[in-house]
XYZ file of C-alpha atoms in Angstrom:
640
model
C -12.770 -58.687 -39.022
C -10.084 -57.363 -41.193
C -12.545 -54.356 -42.127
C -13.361 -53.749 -38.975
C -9.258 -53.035 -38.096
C -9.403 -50.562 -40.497
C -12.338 -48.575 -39.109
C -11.298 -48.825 -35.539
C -7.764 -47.346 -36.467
C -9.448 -44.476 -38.267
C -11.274 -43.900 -34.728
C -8.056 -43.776 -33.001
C -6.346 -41.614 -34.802
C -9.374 -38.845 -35.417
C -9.508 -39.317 -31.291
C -5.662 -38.759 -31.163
C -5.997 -36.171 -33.287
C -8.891 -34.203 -31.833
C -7.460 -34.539 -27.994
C -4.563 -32.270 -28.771
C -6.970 -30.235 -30.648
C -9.226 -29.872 -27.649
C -6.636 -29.133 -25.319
C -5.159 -25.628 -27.460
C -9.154 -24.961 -27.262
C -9.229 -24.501 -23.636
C -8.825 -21.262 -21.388
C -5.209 -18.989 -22.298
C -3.937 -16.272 -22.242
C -4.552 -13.753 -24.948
C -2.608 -10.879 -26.131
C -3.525 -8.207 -28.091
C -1.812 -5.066 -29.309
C 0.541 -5.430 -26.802
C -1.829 -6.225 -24.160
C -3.463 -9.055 -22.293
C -6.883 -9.047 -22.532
C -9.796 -9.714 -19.952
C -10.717 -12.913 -21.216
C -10.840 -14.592 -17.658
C -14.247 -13.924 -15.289
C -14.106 -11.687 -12.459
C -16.835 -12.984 -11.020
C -16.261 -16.781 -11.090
C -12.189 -16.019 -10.053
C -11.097 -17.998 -7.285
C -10.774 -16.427 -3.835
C -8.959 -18.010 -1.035
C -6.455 -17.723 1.356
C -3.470 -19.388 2.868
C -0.835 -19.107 5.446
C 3.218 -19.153 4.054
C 5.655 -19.927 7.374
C 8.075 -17.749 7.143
C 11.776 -17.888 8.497
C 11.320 -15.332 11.694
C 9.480 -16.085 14.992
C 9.221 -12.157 15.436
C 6.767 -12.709 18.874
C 8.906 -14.906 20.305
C 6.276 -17.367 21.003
C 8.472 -20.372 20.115
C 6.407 -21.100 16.590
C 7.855 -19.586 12.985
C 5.723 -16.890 12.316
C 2.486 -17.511 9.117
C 1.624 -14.822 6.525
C -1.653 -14.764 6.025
C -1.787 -14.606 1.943
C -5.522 -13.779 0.762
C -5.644 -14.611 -3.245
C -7.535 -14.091 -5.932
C -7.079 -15.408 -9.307
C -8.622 -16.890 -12.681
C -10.787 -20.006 -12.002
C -8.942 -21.558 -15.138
C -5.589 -21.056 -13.210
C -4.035 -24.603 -12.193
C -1.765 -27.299 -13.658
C -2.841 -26.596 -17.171
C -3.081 -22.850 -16.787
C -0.328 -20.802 -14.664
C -0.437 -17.484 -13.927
C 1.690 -14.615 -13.084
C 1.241 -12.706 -9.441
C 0.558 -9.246 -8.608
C 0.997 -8.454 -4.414
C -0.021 -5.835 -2.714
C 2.329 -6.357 1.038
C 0.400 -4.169 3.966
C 0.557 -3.552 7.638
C -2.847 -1.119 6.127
C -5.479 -3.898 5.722
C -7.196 -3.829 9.054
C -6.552 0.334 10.299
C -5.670 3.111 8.057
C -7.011 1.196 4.778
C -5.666 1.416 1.596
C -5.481 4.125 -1.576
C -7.486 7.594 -1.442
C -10.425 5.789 -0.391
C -9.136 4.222 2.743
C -10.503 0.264 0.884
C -10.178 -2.445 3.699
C -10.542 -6.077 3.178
C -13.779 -7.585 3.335
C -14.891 -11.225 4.097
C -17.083 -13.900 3.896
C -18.401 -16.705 6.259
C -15.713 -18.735 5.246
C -12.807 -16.542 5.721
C -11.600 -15.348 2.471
C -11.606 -12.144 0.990
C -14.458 -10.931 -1.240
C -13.730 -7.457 -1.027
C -9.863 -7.167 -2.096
C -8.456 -2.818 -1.947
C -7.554 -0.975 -4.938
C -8.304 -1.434 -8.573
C -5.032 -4.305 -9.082
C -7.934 -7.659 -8.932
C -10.509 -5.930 -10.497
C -8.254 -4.978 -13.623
C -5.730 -7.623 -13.421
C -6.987 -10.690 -12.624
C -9.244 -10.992 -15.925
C -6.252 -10.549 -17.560
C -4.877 -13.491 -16.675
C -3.032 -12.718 -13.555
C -3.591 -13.634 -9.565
C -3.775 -11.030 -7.292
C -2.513 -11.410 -3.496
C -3.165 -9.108 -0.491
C -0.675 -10.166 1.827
C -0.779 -9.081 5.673
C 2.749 -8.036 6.527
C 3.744 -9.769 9.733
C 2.348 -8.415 12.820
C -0.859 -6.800 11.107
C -4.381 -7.841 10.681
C -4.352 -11.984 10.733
C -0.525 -12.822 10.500
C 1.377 -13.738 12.975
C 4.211 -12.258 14.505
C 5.312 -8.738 15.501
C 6.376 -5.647 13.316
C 9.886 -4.343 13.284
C 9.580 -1.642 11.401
C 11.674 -2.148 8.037
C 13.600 -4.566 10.122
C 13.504 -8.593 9.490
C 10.405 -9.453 9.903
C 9.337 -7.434 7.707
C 11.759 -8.341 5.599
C 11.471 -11.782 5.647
C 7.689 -12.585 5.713
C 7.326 -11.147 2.086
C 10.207 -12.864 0.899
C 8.829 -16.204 2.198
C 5.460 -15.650 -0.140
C 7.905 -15.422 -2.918
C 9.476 -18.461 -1.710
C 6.379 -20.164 -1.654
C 5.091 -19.482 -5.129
C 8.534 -20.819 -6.037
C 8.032 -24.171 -4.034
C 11.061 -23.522 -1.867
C 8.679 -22.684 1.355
C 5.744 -24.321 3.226
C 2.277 -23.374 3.489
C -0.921 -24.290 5.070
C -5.060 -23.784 4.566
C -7.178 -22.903 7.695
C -7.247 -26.678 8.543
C -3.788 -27.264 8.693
C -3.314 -29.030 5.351
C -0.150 -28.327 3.077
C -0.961 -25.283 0.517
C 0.801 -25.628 -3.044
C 0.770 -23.250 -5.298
C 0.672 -25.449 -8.498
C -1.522 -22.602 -10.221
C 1.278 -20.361 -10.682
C 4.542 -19.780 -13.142
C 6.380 -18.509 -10.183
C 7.004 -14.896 -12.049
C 5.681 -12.037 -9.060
C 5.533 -8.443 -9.029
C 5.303 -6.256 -5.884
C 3.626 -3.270 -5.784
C 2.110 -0.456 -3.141
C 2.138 2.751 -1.578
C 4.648 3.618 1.248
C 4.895 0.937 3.825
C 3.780 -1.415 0.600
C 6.347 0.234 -1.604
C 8.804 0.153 1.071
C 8.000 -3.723 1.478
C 9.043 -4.615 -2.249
C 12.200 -2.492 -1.941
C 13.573 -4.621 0.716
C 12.152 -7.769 -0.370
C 13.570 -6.506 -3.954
C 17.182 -6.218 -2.208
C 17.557 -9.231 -0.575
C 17.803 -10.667 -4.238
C 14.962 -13.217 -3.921
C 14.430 -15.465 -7.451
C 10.903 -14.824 -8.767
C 10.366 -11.477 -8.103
C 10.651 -10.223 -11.450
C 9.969 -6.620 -11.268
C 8.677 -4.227 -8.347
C 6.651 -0.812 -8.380
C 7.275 1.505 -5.171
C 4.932 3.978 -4.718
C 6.456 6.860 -2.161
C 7.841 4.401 -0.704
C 11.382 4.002 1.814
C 14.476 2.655 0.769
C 16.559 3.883 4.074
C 14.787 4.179 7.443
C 17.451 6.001 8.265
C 16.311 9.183 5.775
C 13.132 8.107 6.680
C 13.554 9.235 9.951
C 16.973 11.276 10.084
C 18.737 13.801 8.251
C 22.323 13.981 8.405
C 21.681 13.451 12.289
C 19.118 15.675 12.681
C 15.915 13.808 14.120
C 12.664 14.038 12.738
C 10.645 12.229 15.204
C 11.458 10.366 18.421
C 10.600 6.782 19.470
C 8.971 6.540 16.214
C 9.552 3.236 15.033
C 7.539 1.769 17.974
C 4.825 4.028 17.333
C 4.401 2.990 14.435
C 4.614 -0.575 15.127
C 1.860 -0.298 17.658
C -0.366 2.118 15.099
C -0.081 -0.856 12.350
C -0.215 -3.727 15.272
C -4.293 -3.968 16.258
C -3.644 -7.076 18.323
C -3.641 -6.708 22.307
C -1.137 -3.950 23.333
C 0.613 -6.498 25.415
C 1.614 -8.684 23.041
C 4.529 -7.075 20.958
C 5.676 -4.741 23.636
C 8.983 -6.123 24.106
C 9.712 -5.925 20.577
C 8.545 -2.283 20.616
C 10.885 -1.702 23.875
C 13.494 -3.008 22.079
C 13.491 -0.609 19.218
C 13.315 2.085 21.452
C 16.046 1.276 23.305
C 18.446 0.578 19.985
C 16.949 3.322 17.823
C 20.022 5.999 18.941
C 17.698 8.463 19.619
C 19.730 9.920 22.354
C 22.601 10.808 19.297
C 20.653 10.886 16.005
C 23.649 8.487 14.824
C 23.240 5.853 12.293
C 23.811 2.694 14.012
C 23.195 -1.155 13.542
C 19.080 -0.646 13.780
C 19.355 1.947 11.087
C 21.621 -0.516 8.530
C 19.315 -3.410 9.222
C 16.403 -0.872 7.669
C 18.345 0.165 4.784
C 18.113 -1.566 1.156
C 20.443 0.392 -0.742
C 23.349 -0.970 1.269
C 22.473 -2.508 4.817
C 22.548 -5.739 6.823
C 19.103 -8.012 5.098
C 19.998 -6.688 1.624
C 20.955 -4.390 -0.881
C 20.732 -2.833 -4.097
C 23.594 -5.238 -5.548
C 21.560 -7.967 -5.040
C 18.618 -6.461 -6.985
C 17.571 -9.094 -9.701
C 14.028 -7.006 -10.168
C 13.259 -4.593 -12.861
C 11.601 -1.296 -10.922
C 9.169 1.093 -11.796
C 9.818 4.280 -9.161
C 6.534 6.777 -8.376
C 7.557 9.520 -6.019
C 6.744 13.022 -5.045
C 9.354 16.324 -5.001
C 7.158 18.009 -2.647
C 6.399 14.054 -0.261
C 7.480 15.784 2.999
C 6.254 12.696 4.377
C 8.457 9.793 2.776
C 11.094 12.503 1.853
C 12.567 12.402 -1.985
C 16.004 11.631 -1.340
C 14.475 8.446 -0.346
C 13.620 7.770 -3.612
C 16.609 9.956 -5.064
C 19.358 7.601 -4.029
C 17.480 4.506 -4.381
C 17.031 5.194 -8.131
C 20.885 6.422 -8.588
C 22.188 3.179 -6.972
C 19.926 1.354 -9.613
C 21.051 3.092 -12.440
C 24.791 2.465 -11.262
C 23.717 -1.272 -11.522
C 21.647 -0.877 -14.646
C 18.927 -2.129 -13.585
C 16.420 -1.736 -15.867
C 13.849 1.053 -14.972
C 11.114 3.645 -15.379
C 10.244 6.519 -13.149
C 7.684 9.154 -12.495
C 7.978 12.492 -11.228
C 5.107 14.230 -9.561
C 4.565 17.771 -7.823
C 1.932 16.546 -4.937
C 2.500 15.429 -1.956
C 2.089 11.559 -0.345
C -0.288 10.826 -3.398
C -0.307 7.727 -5.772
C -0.183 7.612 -9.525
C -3.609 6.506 -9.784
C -4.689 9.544 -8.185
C -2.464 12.397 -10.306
C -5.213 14.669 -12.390
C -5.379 13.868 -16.020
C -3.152 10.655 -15.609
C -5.333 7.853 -14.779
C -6.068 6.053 -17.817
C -2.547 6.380 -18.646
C -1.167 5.151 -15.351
C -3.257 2.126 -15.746
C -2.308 1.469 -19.517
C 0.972 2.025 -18.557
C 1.232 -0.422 -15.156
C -0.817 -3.206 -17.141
C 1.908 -2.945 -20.110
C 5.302 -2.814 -17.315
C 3.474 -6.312 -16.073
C 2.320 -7.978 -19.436
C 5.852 -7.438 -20.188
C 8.338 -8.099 -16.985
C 5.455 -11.265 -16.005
C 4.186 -12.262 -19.504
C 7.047 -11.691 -21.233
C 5.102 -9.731 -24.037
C 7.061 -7.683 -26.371
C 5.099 -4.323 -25.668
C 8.511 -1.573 -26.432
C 8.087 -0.195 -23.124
C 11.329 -0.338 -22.191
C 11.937 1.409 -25.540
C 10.270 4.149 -24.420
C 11.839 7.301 -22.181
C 12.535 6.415 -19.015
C 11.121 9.549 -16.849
C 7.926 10.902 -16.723
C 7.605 14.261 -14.988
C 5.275 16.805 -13.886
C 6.656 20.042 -14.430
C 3.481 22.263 -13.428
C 0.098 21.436 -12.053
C -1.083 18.541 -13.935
C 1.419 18.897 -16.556
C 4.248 16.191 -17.664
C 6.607 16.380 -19.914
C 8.731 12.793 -20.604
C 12.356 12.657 -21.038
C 15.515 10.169 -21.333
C 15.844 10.103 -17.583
C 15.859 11.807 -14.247
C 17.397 14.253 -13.205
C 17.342 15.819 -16.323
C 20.757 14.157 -17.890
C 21.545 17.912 -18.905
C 21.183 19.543 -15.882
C 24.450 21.443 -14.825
C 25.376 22.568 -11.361
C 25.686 26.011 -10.862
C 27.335 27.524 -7.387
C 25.381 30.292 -6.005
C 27.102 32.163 -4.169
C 25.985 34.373 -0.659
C 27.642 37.908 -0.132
C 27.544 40.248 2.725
C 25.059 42.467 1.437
C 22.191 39.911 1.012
C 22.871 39.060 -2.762
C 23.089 35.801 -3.937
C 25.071 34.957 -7.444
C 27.707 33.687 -9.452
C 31.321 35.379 -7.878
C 32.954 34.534 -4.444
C 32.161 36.950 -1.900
C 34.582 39.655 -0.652
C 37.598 38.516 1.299
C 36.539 37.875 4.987
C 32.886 38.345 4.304
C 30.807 36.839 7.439
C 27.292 36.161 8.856
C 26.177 35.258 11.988
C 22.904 33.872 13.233
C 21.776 31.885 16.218
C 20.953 28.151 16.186
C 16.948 28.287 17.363
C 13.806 26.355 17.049
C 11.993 28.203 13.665
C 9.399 27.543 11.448
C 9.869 27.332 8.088
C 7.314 30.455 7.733
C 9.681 32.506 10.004
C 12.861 31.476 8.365
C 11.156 32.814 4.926
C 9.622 35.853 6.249
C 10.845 39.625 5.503
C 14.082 38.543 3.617
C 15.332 41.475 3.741
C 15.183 42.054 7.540
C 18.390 41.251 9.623
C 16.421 38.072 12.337
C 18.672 36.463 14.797
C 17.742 33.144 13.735
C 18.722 33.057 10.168
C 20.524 35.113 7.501
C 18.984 35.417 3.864
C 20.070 35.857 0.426
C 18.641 36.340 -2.950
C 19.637 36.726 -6.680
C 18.070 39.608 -8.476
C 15.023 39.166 -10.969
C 16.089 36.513 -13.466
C 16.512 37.268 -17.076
C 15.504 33.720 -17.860
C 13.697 30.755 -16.361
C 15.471 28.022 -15.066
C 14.696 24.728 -14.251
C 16.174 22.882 -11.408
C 16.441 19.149 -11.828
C 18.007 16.831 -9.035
C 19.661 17.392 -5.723
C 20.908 20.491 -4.633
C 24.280 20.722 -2.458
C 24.765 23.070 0.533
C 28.563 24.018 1.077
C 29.133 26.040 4.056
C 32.382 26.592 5.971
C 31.160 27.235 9.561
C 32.265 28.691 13.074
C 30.261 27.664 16.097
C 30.780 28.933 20.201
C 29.479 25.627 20.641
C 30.733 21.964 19.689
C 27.241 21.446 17.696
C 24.561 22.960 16.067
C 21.473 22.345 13.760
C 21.837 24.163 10.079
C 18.895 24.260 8.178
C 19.469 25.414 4.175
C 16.279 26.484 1.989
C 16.147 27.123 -1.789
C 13.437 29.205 -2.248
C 11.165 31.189 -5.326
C 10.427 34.287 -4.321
C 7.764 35.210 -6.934
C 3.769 35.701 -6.831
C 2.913 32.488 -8.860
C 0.068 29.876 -8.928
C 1.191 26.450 -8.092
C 0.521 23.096 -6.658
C -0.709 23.584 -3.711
C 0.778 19.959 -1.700
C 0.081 21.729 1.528
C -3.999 20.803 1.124
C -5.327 17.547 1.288
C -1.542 16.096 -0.082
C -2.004 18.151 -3.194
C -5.285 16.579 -4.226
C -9.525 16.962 -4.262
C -11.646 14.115 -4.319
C -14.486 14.491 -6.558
C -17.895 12.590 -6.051
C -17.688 11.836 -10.055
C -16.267 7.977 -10.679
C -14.771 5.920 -13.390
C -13.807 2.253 -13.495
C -11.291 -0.337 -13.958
C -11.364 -3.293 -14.336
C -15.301 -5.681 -13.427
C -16.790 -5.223 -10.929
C -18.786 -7.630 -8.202
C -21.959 -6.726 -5.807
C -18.960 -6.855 -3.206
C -15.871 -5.298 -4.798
C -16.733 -2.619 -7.705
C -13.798 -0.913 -9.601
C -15.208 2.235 -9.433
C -12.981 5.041 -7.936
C -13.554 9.043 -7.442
C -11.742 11.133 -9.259
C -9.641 13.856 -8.295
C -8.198 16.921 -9.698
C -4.732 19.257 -8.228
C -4.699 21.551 -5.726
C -3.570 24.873 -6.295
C -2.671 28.097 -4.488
C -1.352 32.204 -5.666
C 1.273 32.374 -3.131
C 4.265 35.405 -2.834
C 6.649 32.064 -2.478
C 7.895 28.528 -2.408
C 9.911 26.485 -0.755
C 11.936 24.193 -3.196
C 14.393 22.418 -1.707
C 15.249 21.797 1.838
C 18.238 20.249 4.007
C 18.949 19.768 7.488
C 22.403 18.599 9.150
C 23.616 18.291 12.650
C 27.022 19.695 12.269
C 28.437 16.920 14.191
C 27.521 14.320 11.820
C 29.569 16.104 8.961
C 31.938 13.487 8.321
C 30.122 10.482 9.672
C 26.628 9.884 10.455
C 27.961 7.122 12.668
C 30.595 8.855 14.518
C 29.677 12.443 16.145
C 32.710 14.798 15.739
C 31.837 18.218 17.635
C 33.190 21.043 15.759
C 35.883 22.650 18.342
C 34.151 26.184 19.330
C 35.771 28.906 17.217
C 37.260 27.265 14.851
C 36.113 26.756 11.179
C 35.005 23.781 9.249
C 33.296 22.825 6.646
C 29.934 21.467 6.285
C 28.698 19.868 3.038
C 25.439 17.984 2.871
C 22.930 17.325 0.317
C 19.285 18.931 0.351
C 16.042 17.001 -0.655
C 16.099 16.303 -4.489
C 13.834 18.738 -6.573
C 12.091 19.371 -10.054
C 10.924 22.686 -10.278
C 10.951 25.996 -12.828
C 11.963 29.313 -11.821
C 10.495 31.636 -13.594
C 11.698 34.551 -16.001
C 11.534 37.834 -13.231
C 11.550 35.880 -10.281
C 13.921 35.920 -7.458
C 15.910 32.562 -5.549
C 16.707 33.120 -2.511
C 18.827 30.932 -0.241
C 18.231 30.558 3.854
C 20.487 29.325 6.675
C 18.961 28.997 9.763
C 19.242 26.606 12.726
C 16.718 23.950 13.539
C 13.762 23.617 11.667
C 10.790 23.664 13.894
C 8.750 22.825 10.575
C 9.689 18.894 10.221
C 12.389 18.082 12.919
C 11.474 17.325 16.709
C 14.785 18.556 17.551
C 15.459 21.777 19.822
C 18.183 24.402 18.911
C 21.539 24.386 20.383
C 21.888 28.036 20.620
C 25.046 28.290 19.642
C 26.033 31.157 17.610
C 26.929 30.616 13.956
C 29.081 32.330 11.805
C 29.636 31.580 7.951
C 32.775 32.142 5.973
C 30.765 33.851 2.874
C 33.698 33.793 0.620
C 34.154 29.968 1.333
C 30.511 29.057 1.304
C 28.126 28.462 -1.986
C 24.779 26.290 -2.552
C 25.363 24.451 -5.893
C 21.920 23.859 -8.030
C 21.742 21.708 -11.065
C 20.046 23.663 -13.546
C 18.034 23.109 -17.127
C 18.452 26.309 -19.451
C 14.760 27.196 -20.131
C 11.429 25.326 -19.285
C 8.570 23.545 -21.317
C 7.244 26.240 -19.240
C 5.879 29.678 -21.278
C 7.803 32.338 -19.862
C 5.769 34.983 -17.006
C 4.899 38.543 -18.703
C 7.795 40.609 -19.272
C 6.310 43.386 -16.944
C 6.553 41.220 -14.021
C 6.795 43.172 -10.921
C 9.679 44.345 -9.234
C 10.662 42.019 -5.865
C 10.092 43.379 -2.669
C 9.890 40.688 -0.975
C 6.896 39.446 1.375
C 5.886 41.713 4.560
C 4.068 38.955 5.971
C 3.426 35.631 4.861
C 0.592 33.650 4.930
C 1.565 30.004 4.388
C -0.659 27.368 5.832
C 1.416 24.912 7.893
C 1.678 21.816 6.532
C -1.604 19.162 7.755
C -1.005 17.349 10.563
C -0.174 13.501 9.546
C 3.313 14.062 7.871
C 5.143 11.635 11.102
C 3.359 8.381 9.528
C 2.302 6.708 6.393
């Protein structure tokens, strides 16, 4: 017997020896030059779906409103093995679709998703993340009623955080409590407008465990969204679009629709208490202060559809905070990242690095690397330390009575008068150097260098109505025969039949994509920058002021934020002109406008010279266009 203690202690400790052993055996995550790697099967992930109770009863049915959260993730994932979370928030999953493709989700007998949109499970989960599709509330099978940027919205995506956090409820299909003990808690929230505008507000109400956030074209401020400087893009369209994204009965969020028409202000074009409840930079849910997320911006100069500024203002108030951030730049228009020619092996390399580091905590240097990636020609990029261009100086052009446009005041009691009318932006540009009643135009002559304008224009006009109001429009424009991205057609953008592929694939959800490549067009022109401003919202876009009829005042505003090259022997030209008939639903006053030339400039923040080769130095001699023949923009720009 005293042998046999001997022996049987030897088996104990080999046994407590090998369990230990065993255990740092089993599934992990692995890292590899800087990256996770797809160690986890696609195939065998888990796929199932729950429903997080949110804070909001948004249909007024009595009941908190569910979010129905469809997830996919490693089968390894649980106690012993927590992941990270990528979502993908969308009103998108049951109409429009999502990314270039128009991907919807796709199910099985049993409810849950087996066909997840875009490339993020296909790539990701492998990886060693999970994946959720999340319907916002009031689309496809949540509860509730959309409010367009308003609390629901708001709130529903915030509970999901919540939830992976264990500080909200949530149930399965039968009722039973939902935990998610799978998870580390860490989320990122990514998407394309409405989904990009989603993490912005749920990034700015300050909610712990979202650890970083990727906005696509996406909103920061209904208010731009849908106003400029109280001039009115579209009317009534926040119900609209709530019924567009809402495919239950029409009946059954009507009141909540009613209600945002009757609080919208359309009858003013003021910002009011619906407008700060939609804004995350600094409204009434949240704001940027409160921003605990890292954020990788993706935006469009030429996105007349979720203007620039809307990403423009969101990034400065970030970089006030120092929050830490990337950005990219592009030249299309509504497009995403993954769809930019050239870019798409580097937009994925570059996404899966952001997350291995914000959610894995791997030390990857990319946020040693420069902050601002942007495309200064069609499909071409340059990187630099940030955005605008932290060089950039603003230069005041100045208007003069002749038609010039340059550096010195105009003469002493210099004028021009036009009449506040409903153009389009093809009129206002036409024949520059014919007197219209509509607008006045100005223009430099050829320039002896190119210059590259990077950030936000400001218009600076000192004004003189008959009238207490009227719309201005201001245009910065290149006057120059030149090839460029053509944003106009098909958002900038050609699909191609030819795929590639990210990420594994299943007989139900492949990661195959079609590729694209960048429109372009030889026009006489462009349109860089634009701004709009009803002159009674000059000091106040809450409080109208009507400008007493002949007297003079001054009107400053900013235009849409720009990156663009003017080249060596071509010609800007600035336009004032009344309302735009291009992007505003607003009718002209028809009051008669008169600017104080020696008082009034357009200041441009400029780059000396371009990454750009210079144009031949025969270039022609500027005559300016007879007749233009610029396509309208597509129909589509009044939703996303």
């Amino acid at each position: 017997m005293s042998q046999l203690r001997p022996a049987l202690f030897a088996v104990a400790l080999t046994l407590a020896i090998a369990t230990p052993a065993q255990a740092a055996a089993g599934p992990a995550i692995t890292v590899e030059n800087g990256r996770t790697q797809p160690v986890f099967s696609y195939a065998d992930a888990v796929r199932e779906h729950v429903y997080v109770e949110s804070t909001v009863d948004s249909d007024l049915d009595g009941a908190l409103d569910k979010v129905r959260v469809d997830i996919i993730r490693p089968k390894e994932s649980g106690p012993g093995l927590k992941v990270p979370v990528i979502i993908d928030e969308s009103p998108y999953y049951d109409n429009s679709g999502r990314g270039n493709e128009g991907e919807r989700k796709v199910y099985d007998a049993a409810g849950n998703v087996v066909k997840f949109p875009l490339f993020y499970d296909n790539y990701f989960v492998p990886r060693g993340y999970a994946v959720l599709n999340v319907d916002m509330l009031g689309t496809t099978k949540s509860d509730g009623c959309p409010d367009i940027g308003g609390k629901a919205d708001v709130l529903g995506g915030k509970a999901v955080i919540d939830w992976l956090n264990g500080r909200a409820k949530a149930f399965r299909a039968d009722g039973s409590p939902a935990v998610a003990d799978w998870t580390t808690g860490k989320a990122a929230m990514i998407g394309k407008s409405y989904d990009g505008t989603l993490a912005n507000a749920v990034a700015a109400t300050g909610v712990d465990g979202l650890k970083t956030i990727v906005p696509i074209s996406a909103i920061s401020s209904w208010y731009k969204y849908q106003r400029s400087n109280g001039v009115i893009y579209n009317y009534d369209y926040a119900s609209w679009l709530a019924n567009y994204v809402d495919t239950d009965p029409e009946d059954k969020c009507r009141q909540v629709r009613d209600k945002m028409d009757a609080e919208d202000g359309d009858d003013t074009g003021n910002h009011n208490t619906f407008w700060a409840e939609r804004d995350y930079i600094k409204g009434l849910l949240g704001d940027v202060s409160k921003v605990k997320a890292s954020v990788f911006v993706i935006h469009t100069v030429n996105d007349l559809n979720v203007k620039p500024d809307n990403f423009s203002v969101w990034w400065k108030a970030l970089a006030d905070r120092n929050v830490p951030r990337k950005i990219w730049v592009g030249q299309t228009q509504h497009v995403d990242p993954f769809d930019f020619e050239g870019r798409r092996d580097l937009w994925v390399d570059t996404l899966h690095r952001w997350f291995d580091h914000w959610l894995h905590g791997v030390r990857n240097g990319i946020t040693n690397e420069p902050r601002a990636d942007v495309e200064v020609a069609p499909a071409k990029w340059i990187s630099q330390r940030d955005w605008p261009a932290p060089y950039a100086l603003k230069v005041p052009l100045r208007p003069s009575a002749d038609g010039t446009l340059g550096l010195k005041p105009a003469k002493r009691n210099s004028t021009a008068s036009f009449t506040d009318v409903r153009m389009s932006e093809n009129d206002m540009v036409a024949d520059v150097g014919t007197a219209k009643p509509g607008r006045v135009a100005f223009t430099t002559g050829p320039l002896p260098l190119s210059l590259r304008l990077s950030g936000t224009p400001t218009a600076d006009l000192r004004v003189k109505l008959d009238k207490p109001t009227a719309n201005l429009t201001a245009l910065l424009v290149d006057f120059g025969t030149d090839t460029r991205v053509d944003w106009r057609t098909g958002q900038g953008i050609t699909t191609l039949t030819e795929e590639d592929c990210h990420g594994e694939s299943t007989a139900d959800d492949d990661a195959c994509y079609r590729k694209v490549v960048t429109n372009v067009a030889t026009r006489p022109l462009e349109i860089v920058a634009r701004g709009w401003i009803d002159v009674q919202n000059r000091d106040s876009l809450s409080q109208a002021k009507p400008l007493t009829p002949g007297t003079y005042g001054t009107v400053k505003w900013l235009t849409l934020p720009q990156d663009y090259t003017f080249k060596k022997g071509h010609r800007i030209g600035l336009i004032v002109a009344g309302t735009d008939g291009t992007y505003t639903g607003e009718q002209g006053t028809g009051a008669n406008v008169t600017l104080d030339l020696t008082r009034s400039s357009v200041s441009v923040p400029f780059v000396l010279g371009t990454p750009l080769a210079d144009v031949p130095k025969d270039a022609t001699t500027f005559r300016g266009p007879e007749k233009l023949d610029l396509p309208e923009p597509e129909p589509g720009f009044h939703f996303f």
